[in-house]
């Protein structure tokens, strides 16, 4: 039954003590889009498995020896490196569960089928076993059958899959009749689905990765077609102009490949250049409206061309690759590179030109005026076979090649009146995006940041002073986005809420949402040290349904680290007040933390994560990347803090932490994301804190270390902590993990094995997503966990962030209770099959009275 088709009456569960079920043999293996694999585990990469490997694993589970592994040395070495050893022959498991419901039509060779991936299978004594979340054995496959199933990891016909299977399995291949019988068994188990490529509802069977790929292709093709038609119409006009005047104008080509979002920086550069000096440049140059780059369309050796690239961390690699291709196809073309990821420090800039010989010109700082003056200076030479760039020496804000030299002109002053820059939305430049109802549009209401955090180039890049666009312009751009059905407006301000007028901007967003139904999301960076305007902004936007969460960029809460990075956070009492404001509004509050900041240590990073837990806010944790133009990359700062990383790389060591420390912080981050942020053992950890006083992060790290040190004793725990973060599926089923956790808690942590522990483990299982669960699901509990959890939150709100166990009674003192769980946002569909890294919102809990406010996963995905 689908999560969208709940039964008329809630299913009822009972609290059961440990069942004693364990994996019935060797390791877990996984069916992924790439086939059958031993999944990534800790620092061990994913290992594809062939038929002979599967046969070895099967025999290992059945006999407890590796006698059949002599001809598979790579597999033996990998198992040893992962700490996986034969567990001894295990008894045969229970029989297969009968297929639910009436059997469907038998499989046919020309029908399409797909396996639901990723799918975890236990290597049992009788074969590879698929177990349902409620403990039923759904499928048992031998090695050849599993290999056959892997042919359906992507939608394909049975006939095509059979041909591939025959080629891979050789003499051990299944014949056609047996192959179809295996498919019938897989369909009965739910592992294999008949797939209709024309039925969009069948997309629910796909993994998150496959769904995202298909959706992206469709949206990108839609925008590409609109842009193609618009360019075609423009070309006809340009050809008519050339025929009339006899002049072929040099082309100005913006390079943009991000279909999801409008290229605001390039758009503003082109908009300013077109109106510069009364439109003189617009007469001289052919400004191409090609806002989704097709490399074949971009290159035109017959016409003088100048290519504009805007570099961010996420676009630089692709930009540089395309720049090299374009330069190779037309050596006389000029490539101009600007944006936050083009270096400003002198030695870095010189190295940039040496490393990228296809780069002709670099723009430093704000680009609108600089680019226009550059084009004006080039106007007389750009048609030459080898344009002489010496004409650029009087244009501030540039660096360029001149023979064997790199010429760097003086810095340019910032633009004082931002409204001299025309809007690419309001002047028609972005009409292609409007016609295609682009997914996201970026606008600015101001530029600048009053802070100078060393890890960020925002403050340094904008001279620390905030300049504003007119409110009328901002309102008109918001209206444009709403009128064109833009899903998300991203506000590029560094500190939204710092000005009183930001409340009016929020009101405008709410107003257009009421009229047009868009935008559905309004993404902002909230002010870092002010609450005055944030409260009304949150109420307005949440009331309009245009924000689903709040976000504060704290980066660290450690005083020493904050001093080192020259950061000033929102005051702790205001931060606590804001967290309460969001909780009362039913909205999650996310905080940004950074791992590996100069000044931080393993201890301070652990404390940052623990503070997020203590305050019951959801932390998104990012590794620190050395931004090329940040103060952190200043040579003096690098020397002071012993920063060896290259610009663009992650900081893996500095004066305050070693590479070994960084490795530990990575492990802490990963286990935090999985167990706390995604919530796999969040409630278990709260119970441990109350019972024995072990803080949550300490408990999570103990689990990690003990699971790794004794994989044969804690195989499910080790698999969950090391492999599930890359799969985000149950480890076979959640009860396997929780049975092992119960044993760990009672034997190692010395938690009482009583009805309170029964309650917590039942609650934890009930909240975790799995395919094919039935909702609503209701359970009778020995103790009212919701009341206990509410008492904990009340204690924290009253100021007992760390000592709440001293004021909240133990769970066992509470009377019986009931907990009801549902899945209104289809977490059991959209939350399965990605990684802890791929979803920045990353909250996995199902809906219940004790769940945190969450961002619906399909909402976060757009």
PDB file of N, CA, C and O in Angstrom, residues 689-756:
ATOM      1  N   UNK A 689      20.660  10.508  27.806  1.00  0.00           N
ATOM      2  CA  UNK A 689      21.072  11.721  28.535  1.00  0.00           C
ATOM      3  C   UNK A 689      20.370  11.791  29.893  1.00  0.00           C
ATOM      4  O   UNK A 689      20.999  12.111  30.915  1.00  0.00           O
ATOM      5  N   UNK A 690      19.085  11.478  29.910  1.00  0.00           N
ATOM      6  CA  UNK A 690      18.332  11.552  31.164  1.00  0.00           C
ATOM      7  C   UNK A 690      18.700  10.432  32.120  1.00  0.00           C
ATOM      8  O   UNK A 690      18.791  10.645  33.337  1.00  0.00           O
ATOM      9  N   UNK A 691      18.984   9.256  31.583  1.00  0.00           N
ATOM     10  CA  UNK A 691      19.221   8.094  32.451  1.00  0.00           C
ATOM     11  C   UNK A 691      20.617   8.069  33.061  1.00  0.00           C
ATOM     12  O   UNK A 691      20.770   7.780  34.252  1.00  0.00           O
ATOM     13  N   UNK A 692      21.644   8.333  32.253  1.00  0.00           N
ATOM     14  CA  UNK A 692      23.013   8.164  32.748  1.00  0.00           C
ATOM     15  C   UNK A 692      23.862   9.425  32.592  1.00  0.00           C
ATOM     16  O   UNK A 692      25.054   9.410  32.916  1.00  0.00           O
ATOM     17  N   UNK A 693      23.275  10.527  32.084  1.00  0.00           N
ATOM     18  CA  UNK A 693      23.999  11.789  32.022  1.00  0.00           C
ATOM     19  C   UNK A 693      25.016  11.895  30.899  1.00  0.00           C
ATOM     20  O   UNK A 693      25.806  12.846  30.883  1.00  0.00           O
ATOM     21  N   UNK A 694      25.022  10.957  29.971  1.00  0.00           N
ATOM     22  CA  UNK A 694      25.946  11.018  28.837  1.00  0.00           C
ATOM     23  C   UNK A 694      25.349  11.944  27.778  1.00  0.00           C
ATOM     24  O   UNK A 694      24.246  11.698  27.289  1.00  0.00           O
ATOM     25  N   UNK A 695      26.082  12.982  27.429  1.00  0.00           N
ATOM     26  CA  UNK A 695      25.563  13.928  26.447  1.00  0.00           C
ATOM     27  C   UNK A 695      25.438  13.259  25.075  1.00  0.00           C
ATOM     28  O   UNK A 695      26.148  12.303  24.763  1.00  0.00           O
ATOM     29  N   UNK A 696      24.555  13.830  24.268  1.00  0.00           N
ATOM     30  CA  UNK A 696      24.204  13.191  23.000  1.00  0.00           C
ATOM     31  C   UNK A 696      25.410  12.994  22.093  1.00  0.00           C
ATOM     32  O   UNK A 696      25.591  11.918  21.503  1.00  0.00           O
ATOM     33  N   UNK A 697      26.250  14.017  21.930  1.00  0.00           N
ATOM     34  CA  UNK A 697      27.394  13.862  21.033  1.00  0.00           C
ATOM     35  C   UNK A 697      28.379  12.820  21.564  1.00  0.00           C
ATOM     36  O   UNK A 697      28.957  12.048  20.784  1.00  0.00           O
ATOM     37  N   UNK A 698      28.551  12.771  22.864  1.00  0.00           N
ATOM     38  CA  UNK A 698      29.421  11.750  23.436  1.00  0.00           C
ATOM     39  C   UNK A 698      28.854  10.360  23.169  1.00  0.00           C
ATOM     40  O   UNK A 698      29.588   9.420  22.825  1.00  0.00           O
ATOM     41  N   UNK A 699      27.553  10.207  23.296  1.00  0.00           N
ATOM     42  CA  UNK A 699      26.897   8.932  23.022  1.00  0.00           C
ATOM     43  C   UNK A 699      27.063   8.541  21.556  1.00  0.00           C
ATOM     44  O   UNK A 699      27.408   7.394  21.232  1.00  0.00           O
ATOM     45  N   UNK A 700      26.856   9.481  20.646  1.00  0.00           N
ATOM     46  CA  UNK A 700      26.988   9.178  19.216  1.00  0.00           C
ATOM     47  C   UNK A 700      28.412   8.745  18.883  1.00  0.00           C
ATOM     48  O   UNK A 700      28.631   7.805  18.101  1.00  0.00           O
ATOM     49  N   UNK A 701      29.394   9.430  19.463  1.00  0.00           N
ATOM     50  CA  UNK A 701      30.789   9.070  19.175  1.00  0.00           C
ATOM     51  C   UNK A 701      31.143   7.712  19.759  1.00  0.00           C
ATOM     52  O   UNK A 701      31.906   6.949  19.158  1.00  0.00           O
ATOM     53  N   UNK A 702      30.622   7.401  20.935  1.00  0.00           N
ATOM     54  CA  UNK A 702      30.850   6.074  21.504  1.00  0.00           C
ATOM     55  C   UNK A 702      30.304   4.986  20.599  1.00  0.00           C
ATOM     56  O   UNK A 702      30.941   3.957  20.378  1.00  0.00           O
ATOM     57  N   UNK A 703      29.099   5.203  20.081  1.00  0.00           N
ATOM     58  CA  UNK A 703      28.509   4.234  19.160  1.00  0.00           C
ATOM     59  C   UNK A 703      29.411   4.022  17.952  1.00  0.00           C
ATOM     60  O   UNK A 703      29.643   2.884  17.522  1.00  0.00           O
ATOM     61  N   UNK A 704      29.902   5.120  17.394  1.00  0.00           N
ATOM     62  CA  UNK A 704      30.759   5.031  16.216  1.00  0.00           C
ATOM     63  C   UNK A 704      32.028   4.246  16.519  1.00  0.00           C
ATOM     64  O   UNK A 704      32.405   3.330  15.780  1.00  0.00           O
ATOM     65  N   UNK A 705      32.689   4.593  17.597  1.00  0.00           N
ATOM     66  CA  UNK A 705      33.961   3.950  17.934  1.00  0.00           C
ATOM     67  C   UNK A 705      33.761   2.480  18.293  1.00  0.00           C
ATOM     68  O   UNK A 705      34.534   1.612  17.853  1.00  0.00           O
ATOM     69  N   UNK A 706      32.749   2.179  19.079  1.00  0.00           N
ATOM     70  CA  UNK A 706      32.531   0.794  19.497  1.00  0.00           C
ATOM     71  C   UNK A 706      32.049  -0.071  18.337  1.00  0.00           C
ATOM     72  O   UNK A 706      32.448  -1.242  18.210  1.00  0.00           O
ATOM     73  N   UNK A 707      31.196   0.494  17.468  1.00  0.00           N
ATOM     74  CA  UNK A 707      30.741  -0.263  16.309  1.00  0.00           C
ATOM     75  C   UNK A 707      31.873  -0.587  15.370  1.00  0.00           C
ATOM     76  O   UNK A 707      31.968  -1.696  14.824  1.00  0.00           O
ATOM     77  N   UNK A 708      32.786   0.361  15.193  1.00  0.00           N
ATOM     78  CA  UNK A 708      33.934   0.134  14.315  1.00  0.00           C
ATOM     79  C   UNK A 708      34.906  -0.864  14.928  1.00  0.00           C
ATOM     80  O   UNK A 708      35.493  -1.695  14.222  1.00  0.00           O
ATOM     81  N   UNK A 709      35.098  -0.793  16.243  1.00  0.00           N
ATOM     82  CA  UNK A 709      36.071  -1.660  16.902  1.00  0.00           C
ATOM     83  C   UNK A 709      35.590  -3.107  17.005  1.00  0.00           C
ATOM     84  O   UNK A 709      36.415  -4.022  17.098  1.00  0.00           O
ATOM     85  N   UNK A 710      34.277  -3.322  16.989  1.00  0.00           N
ATOM     86  CA  UNK A 710      33.744  -4.685  17.161  1.00  0.00           C
ATOM     87  C   UNK A 710      32.621  -4.922  16.153  1.00  0.00           C
ATOM     88  O   UNK A 710      31.461  -5.078  16.514  1.00  0.00           O
ATOM     89  N   UNK A 711      32.986  -4.946  14.869  1.00  0.00           N
ATOM     90  CA  UNK A 711      31.967  -5.095  13.826  1.00  0.00           C
ATOM     91  C   UNK A 711      31.250  -6.433  13.903  1.00  0.00           C
ATOM     92  O   UNK A 711      30.082  -6.532  13.548  1.00  0.00           O
ATOM     93  N   UNK A 712      31.947  -7.454  14.324  1.00  0.00           N
ATOM     94  CA  UNK A 712      31.269  -8.756  14.408  1.00  0.00           C
ATOM     95  C   UNK A 712      30.275  -8.793  15.557  1.00  0.00           C
ATOM     96  O   UNK A 712      29.296  -9.542  15.509  1.00  0.00           O
ATOM     97  N   UNK A 713      30.491  -7.977  16.598  1.00  0.00           N
ATOM     98  CA  UNK A 713      29.536  -7.915  17.699  1.00  0.00           C
ATOM     99  C   UNK A 713      28.378  -6.976  17.370  1.00  0.00           C
ATOM    100  O   UNK A 713      27.240  -7.237  17.759  1.00  0.00           O
ATOM    101  N   UNK A 714      28.697  -5.882  16.656  1.00  0.00           N
ATOM    102  CA  UNK A 714      27.679  -4.874  16.332  1.00  0.00           C
ATOM    103  C   UNK A 714      27.610  -4.665  14.814  1.00  0.00           C
ATOM    104  O   UNK A 714      27.833  -3.562  14.316  1.00  0.00           O
ATOM    105  N   UNK A 715      27.290  -5.694  14.041  1.00  0.00           N
ATOM    106  CA  UNK A 715      27.343  -5.554  12.575  1.00  0.00           C
ATOM    107  C   UNK A 715      26.325  -4.569  12.014  1.00  0.00           C
ATOM    108  O   UNK A 715      26.627  -3.841  11.067  1.00  0.00           O
ATOM    109  N   UNK A 716      25.114  -4.538  12.560  1.00  0.00           N
ATOM    110  CA  UNK A 716      24.098  -3.635  12.029  1.00  0.00           C
ATOM    111  C   UNK A 716      24.437  -2.197  12.399  1.00  0.00           C
ATOM    112  O   UNK A 716      24.256  -1.269  11.605  1.00  0.00           O
ATOM    113  N   UNK A 717      24.914  -2.001  13.608  1.00  0.00           N
ATOM    114  CA  UNK A 717      25.307  -0.663  14.043  1.00  0.00           C
ATOM    115  C   UNK A 717      26.438  -0.132  13.177  1.00  0.00           C
ATOM    116  O   UNK A 717      26.395   1.021  12.711  1.00  0.00           O
ATOM    117  N   UNK A 718      27.460  -0.961  12.928  1.00  0.00           N
ATOM    118  CA  UNK A 718      28.574  -0.532  12.098  1.00  0.00           C
ATOM    119  C   UNK A 718      28.105  -0.209  10.683  1.00  0.00           C
ATOM    120  O   UNK A 718      28.497   0.817  10.102  1.00  0.00           O
ATOM    121  N   UNK A 719      27.247  -1.049  10.115  1.00  0.00           N
ATOM    122  CA  UNK A 719      26.734  -0.801   8.766  1.00  0.00           C
ATOM    123  C   UNK A 719      25.927   0.489   8.735  1.00  0.00           C
ATOM    124  O   UNK A 719      26.053   1.300   7.805  1.00  0.00           O
ATOM    125  N   UNK A 720      25.102   0.706   9.731  1.00  0.00           N
ATOM    126  CA  UNK A 720      24.253   1.906   9.763  1.00  0.00           C
ATOM    127  C   UNK A 720      25.102   3.169   9.819  1.00  0.00           C
ATOM    128  O   UNK A 720      24.861   4.133   9.084  1.00  0.00           O
ATOM    129  N   UNK A 721      26.113   3.174  10.673  1.00  0.00           N
ATOM    130  CA  UNK A 721      26.906   4.388  10.862  1.00  0.00           C
ATOM    131  C   UNK A 721      27.852   4.648   9.705  1.00  0.00           C
ATOM    132  O   UNK A 721      28.182   5.802   9.421  1.00  0.00           O
ATOM    133  N   UNK A 722      28.303   3.603   9.025  1.00  0.00           N
ATOM    134  CA  UNK A 722      29.317   3.799   7.996  1.00  0.00           C
ATOM    135  C   UNK A 722      28.766   3.760   6.573  1.00  0.00           C
ATOM    136  O   UNK A 722      29.337   4.378   5.679  1.00  0.00           O
ATOM    137  N   UNK A 723      27.656   3.057   6.340  1.00  0.00           N
ATOM    138  CA  UNK A 723      27.158   2.905   4.972  1.00  0.00           C
ATOM    139  C   UNK A 723      25.816   3.585   4.733  1.00  0.00           C
ATOM    140  O   UNK A 723      25.576   4.126   3.649  1.00  0.00           O
ATOM    141  N   UNK A 724      24.916   3.561   5.721  1.00  0.00           N
ATOM    142  CA  UNK A 724      23.591   4.152   5.523  1.00  0.00           C
ATOM    143  C   UNK A 724      23.653   5.640   5.178  1.00  0.00           C
ATOM    144  O   UNK A 724      22.818   6.121   4.403  1.00  0.00           O
ATOM    145  N   UNK A 725      24.632   6.425   5.686  1.00  0.00           N
ATOM    146  CA  UNK A 725      24.670   7.837   5.289  1.00  0.00           C
ATOM    147  C   UNK A 725      24.734   8.062   3.782  1.00  0.00           C
ATOM    148  O   UNK A 725      24.311   9.109   3.302  1.00  0.00           O
ATOM    149  N   UNK A 726      25.240   7.104   3.025  1.00  0.00           N
ATOM    150  CA  UNK A 726      25.310   7.238   1.576  1.00  0.00           C
ATOM    151  C   UNK A 726      24.125   6.609   0.862  1.00  0.00           C
ATOM    152  O   UNK A 726      24.042   6.680  -0.372  1.00  0.00           O
ATOM    153  N   UNK A 727      23.218   5.979   1.616  1.00  0.00           N
ATOM    154  CA  UNK A 727      22.091   5.264   1.021  1.00  0.00           C
ATOM    155  C   UNK A 727      20.757   5.810   1.478  1.00  0.00           C
ATOM    156  O   UNK A 727      19.795   5.873   0.721  1.00  0.00           O
ATOM    157  N   UNK A 728      20.688   6.162   2.747  1.00  0.00           N
ATOM    158  CA  UNK A 728      19.465   6.642   3.392  1.00  0.00           C
ATOM    159  C   UNK A 728      18.291   5.698   3.146  1.00  0.00           C
ATOM    160  O   UNK A 728      17.238   6.076   2.653  1.00  0.00           O
ATOM    161  N   UNK A 729      18.517   4.458   3.508  1.00  0.00           N
ATOM    162  CA  UNK A 729      17.487   3.419   3.555  1.00  0.00           C
ATOM    163  C   UNK A 729      17.689   2.654   4.851  1.00  0.00           C
ATOM    164  O   UNK A 729      18.763   2.689   5.444  1.00  0.00           O
ATOM    165  N   UNK A 730      16.669   1.927   5.325  1.00  0.00           N
ATOM    166  CA  UNK A 730      16.863   1.111   6.530  1.00  0.00           C
ATOM    167  C   UNK A 730      17.938   0.056   6.306  1.00  0.00           C
ATOM    168  O   UNK A 730      18.121  -0.425   5.187  1.00  0.00           O
ATOM    169  N   UNK A 731      18.635  -0.344   7.354  1.00  0.00           N
ATOM    170  CA  UNK A 731      19.637  -1.419   7.244  1.00  0.00           C
ATOM    171  C   UNK A 731      18.941  -2.782   7.213  1.00  0.00           C
ATOM    172  O   UNK A 731      19.003  -3.559   8.174  1.00  0.00           O
ATOM    173  N   UNK A 732      18.289  -3.064   6.109  1.00  0.00           N
ATOM    174  CA  UNK A 732      17.411  -4.238   6.045  1.00  0.00           C
ATOM    175  C   UNK A 732      16.054  -3.840   6.577  1.00  0.00           C
ATOM    176  O   UNK A 732      15.081  -3.729   5.849  1.00  0.00           O
ATOM    177  N   UNK A 733      15.977  -3.587   7.860  1.00  0.00           N
ATOM    178  CA  UNK A 733      14.820  -2.964   8.507  1.00  0.00           C
ATOM    179  C   UNK A 733      15.302  -2.329   9.802  1.00  0.00           C
ATOM    180  O   UNK A 733      16.321  -2.719  10.379  1.00  0.00           O
ATOM    181  N   UNK A 734      14.559  -1.354  10.270  1.00  0.00           N
ATOM    182  CA  UNK A 734      15.020  -0.578  11.427  1.00  0.00           C
ATOM    183  C   UNK A 734      15.066  -1.412  12.693  1.00  0.00           C
ATOM    184  O   UNK A 734      15.886  -1.155  13.587  1.00  0.00           O
ATOM    185  N   UNK A 735      14.211  -2.413  12.789  1.00  0.00           N
ATOM    186  CA  UNK A 735      14.203  -3.200  14.018  1.00  0.00           C
ATOM    187  C   UNK A 735      15.525  -3.915  14.246  1.00  0.00           C
ATOM    188  O   UNK A 735      15.944  -4.120  15.385  1.00  0.00           O
ATOM    189  N   UNK A 736      16.211  -4.287  13.147  1.00  0.00           N
ATOM    190  CA  UNK A 736      17.529  -4.909  13.293  1.00  0.00           C
ATOM    191  C   UNK A 736      18.480  -3.974  14.027  1.00  0.00           C
ATOM    192  O   UNK A 736      19.219  -4.388  14.924  1.00  0.00           O
ATOM    193  N   UNK A 737      18.466  -2.713  13.635  1.00  0.00           N
ATOM    194  CA  UNK A 737      19.329  -1.733  14.297  1.00  0.00           C
ATOM    195  C   UNK A 737      18.920  -1.542  15.745  1.00  0.00           C
ATOM    196  O   UNK A 737      19.768  -1.547  16.650  1.00  0.00           O
ATOM    197  N   UNK A 738      17.631  -1.382  15.994  1.00  0.00           N
ATOM    198  CA  UNK A 738      17.184  -1.057  17.350  1.00  0.00           C
ATOM    199  C   UNK A 738      17.353  -2.241  18.295  1.00  0.00           C
ATOM    200  O   UNK A 738      17.576  -2.049  19.497  1.00  0.00           O
ATOM    201  N   UNK A 739      17.262  -3.468  17.783  1.00  0.00           N
ATOM    202  CA  UNK A 739      17.576  -4.618  18.626  1.00  0.00           C
ATOM    203  C   UNK A 739      19.031  -4.573  19.075  1.00  0.00           C
ATOM    204  O   UNK A 739      19.346  -4.857  20.237  1.00  0.00           O
ATOM    205  N   UNK A 740      19.901  -4.218  18.148  1.00  0.00           N
ATOM    206  CA  UNK A 740      21.316  -4.151  18.493  1.00  0.00           C
ATOM    207  C   UNK A 740      21.588  -2.975  19.425  1.00  0.00           C
ATOM    208  O   UNK A 740      22.427  -3.070  20.337  1.00  0.00           O
ATOM    209  N   UNK A 741      20.901  -1.855  19.202  1.00  0.00           N
ATOM    210  CA  UNK A 741      21.045  -0.702  20.089  1.00  0.00           C
ATOM    211  C   UNK A 741      20.591  -1.052  21.496  1.00  0.00           C
ATOM    212  O   UNK A 741      21.219  -0.660  22.488  1.00  0.00           O
ATOM    213  N   UNK A 742      19.499  -1.803  21.626  1.00  0.00           N
ATOM    214  CA  UNK A 742      19.052  -2.231  22.957  1.00  0.00           C
ATOM    215  C   UNK A 742      20.154  -3.015  23.665  1.00  0.00           C
ATOM    216  O   UNK A 742      20.471  -2.762  24.842  1.00  0.00           O
ATOM    217  N   UNK A 743      20.740  -3.945  22.936  1.00  0.00           N
ATOM    218  CA  UNK A 743      21.802  -4.743  23.541  1.00  0.00           C
ATOM    219  C   UNK A 743      22.979  -3.862  23.943  1.00  0.00           C
ATOM    220  O   UNK A 743      23.556  -4.030  25.030  1.00  0.00           O
ATOM    221  N   UNK A 744      23.332  -2.920  23.083  1.00  0.00           N
ATOM    222  CA  UNK A 744      24.441  -2.010  23.382  1.00  0.00           C
ATOM    223  C   UNK A 744      24.127  -1.175  24.622  1.00  0.00           C
ATOM    224  O   UNK A 744      24.978  -1.010  25.518  1.00  0.00           O
ATOM    225  N   UNK A 745      22.930  -0.650  24.702  1.00  0.00           N
ATOM    226  CA  UNK A 745      22.560   0.203  25.829  1.00  0.00           C
ATOM    227  C   UNK A 745      22.593  -0.554  27.142  1.00  0.00           C
ATOM    228  O   UNK A 745      23.035  -0.028  28.170  1.00  0.00           O
ATOM    229  N   UNK A 746      22.112  -1.770  27.131  1.00  0.00           N
ATOM    230  CA  UNK A 746      22.038  -2.513  28.390  1.00  0.00           C
ATOM    231  C   UNK A 746      23.386  -3.103  28.789  1.00  0.00           C
ATOM    232  O   UNK A 746      23.717  -3.147  29.980  1.00  0.00           O
ATOM    233  N   UNK A 747      24.184  -3.514  27.803  1.00  0.00           N
ATOM    234  CA  UNK A 747      25.452  -4.180  28.121  1.00  0.00           C
ATOM    235  C   UNK A 747      26.621  -3.217  28.254  1.00  0.00           C
ATOM    236  O   UNK A 747      27.540  -3.470  29.032  1.00  0.00           O
ATOM    237  N   UNK A 748      26.604  -2.139  27.506  1.00  0.00           N
ATOM    238  CA  UNK A 748      27.756  -1.231  27.483  1.00  0.00           C
ATOM    239  C   UNK A 748      27.472   0.064  28.243  1.00  0.00           C
ATOM    240  O   UNK A 748      28.291   0.511  29.052  1.00  0.00           O
ATOM    241  N   UNK A 749      26.309   0.669  28.005  1.00  0.00           N
ATOM    242  CA  UNK A 749      25.981   1.944  28.644  1.00  0.00           C
ATOM    243  C   UNK A 749      25.325   1.726  30.003  1.00  0.00           C
ATOM    244  O   UNK A 749      25.274   2.627  30.827  1.00  0.00           O
ATOM    245  N   UNK A 750      24.815   0.508  30.241  1.00  0.00           N
ATOM    246  CA  UNK A 750      24.177   0.132  31.508  1.00  0.00           C
ATOM    247  C   UNK A 750      22.882   0.883  31.756  1.00  0.00           C
ATOM    248  O   UNK A 750      22.599   1.341  32.863  1.00  0.00           O
ATOM    249  N   UNK A 751      22.090   1.005  30.688  1.00  0.00           N
ATOM    250  CA  UNK A 751      20.730   1.523  30.787  1.00  0.00           C
ATOM    251  C   UNK A 751      19.821   0.400  31.282  1.00  0.00           C
ATOM    252  O   UNK A 751      19.971  -0.758  30.879  1.00  0.00           O
ATOM    253  N   UNK A 752      18.899   0.722  32.134  1.00  0.00           N
ATOM    254  CA  UNK A 752      17.963  -0.291  32.635  1.00  0.00           C
ATOM    255  C   UNK A 752      17.137  -0.875  31.487  1.00  0.00           C
ATOM    256  O   UNK A 752      16.575  -0.142  30.676  1.00  0.00           O
ATOM    257  N   UNK A 753      17.070  -2.194  31.441  1.00  0.00           N
ATOM    258  CA  UNK A 753      16.291  -2.884  30.409  1.00  0.00           C
ATOM    259  C   UNK A 753      14.865  -3.038  30.929  1.00  0.00           C
ATOM    260  O   UNK A 753      14.482  -4.077  31.462  1.00  0.00           O
ATOM    261  N   UNK A 754      14.081  -2.001  30.772  1.00  0.00           N
ATOM    262  CA  UNK A 754      12.756  -1.987  31.377  1.00  0.00           C
ATOM    263  C   UNK A 754      11.735  -1.401  30.412  1.00  0.00           C
ATOM    264  O   UNK A 754      12.013  -1.191  29.224  1.00  0.00           O
ATOM    265  N   UNK A 755      10.561  -1.119  30.931  1.00  0.00           N
ATOM    266  CA  UNK A 755       9.481  -0.615  30.083  1.00  0.00           C
ATOM    267  C   UNK A 755       9.787   0.773  29.533  1.00  0.00           C
ATOM    268  O   UNK A 755       9.265   1.160  28.486  1.00  0.00           O
ATOM    269  N   UNK A 756      10.610   1.559  30.234  1.00  0.00           N
ATOM    270  CA  UNK A 756      10.989   2.871  29.703  1.00  0.00           C
ATOM    271  C   UNK A 756      11.825   2.712  28.440  1.00  0.00           C
ATOM    272  O   UNK A 756      11.627   3.428  27.451  1.00  0.00           O
TER     273      UNK A 756
END
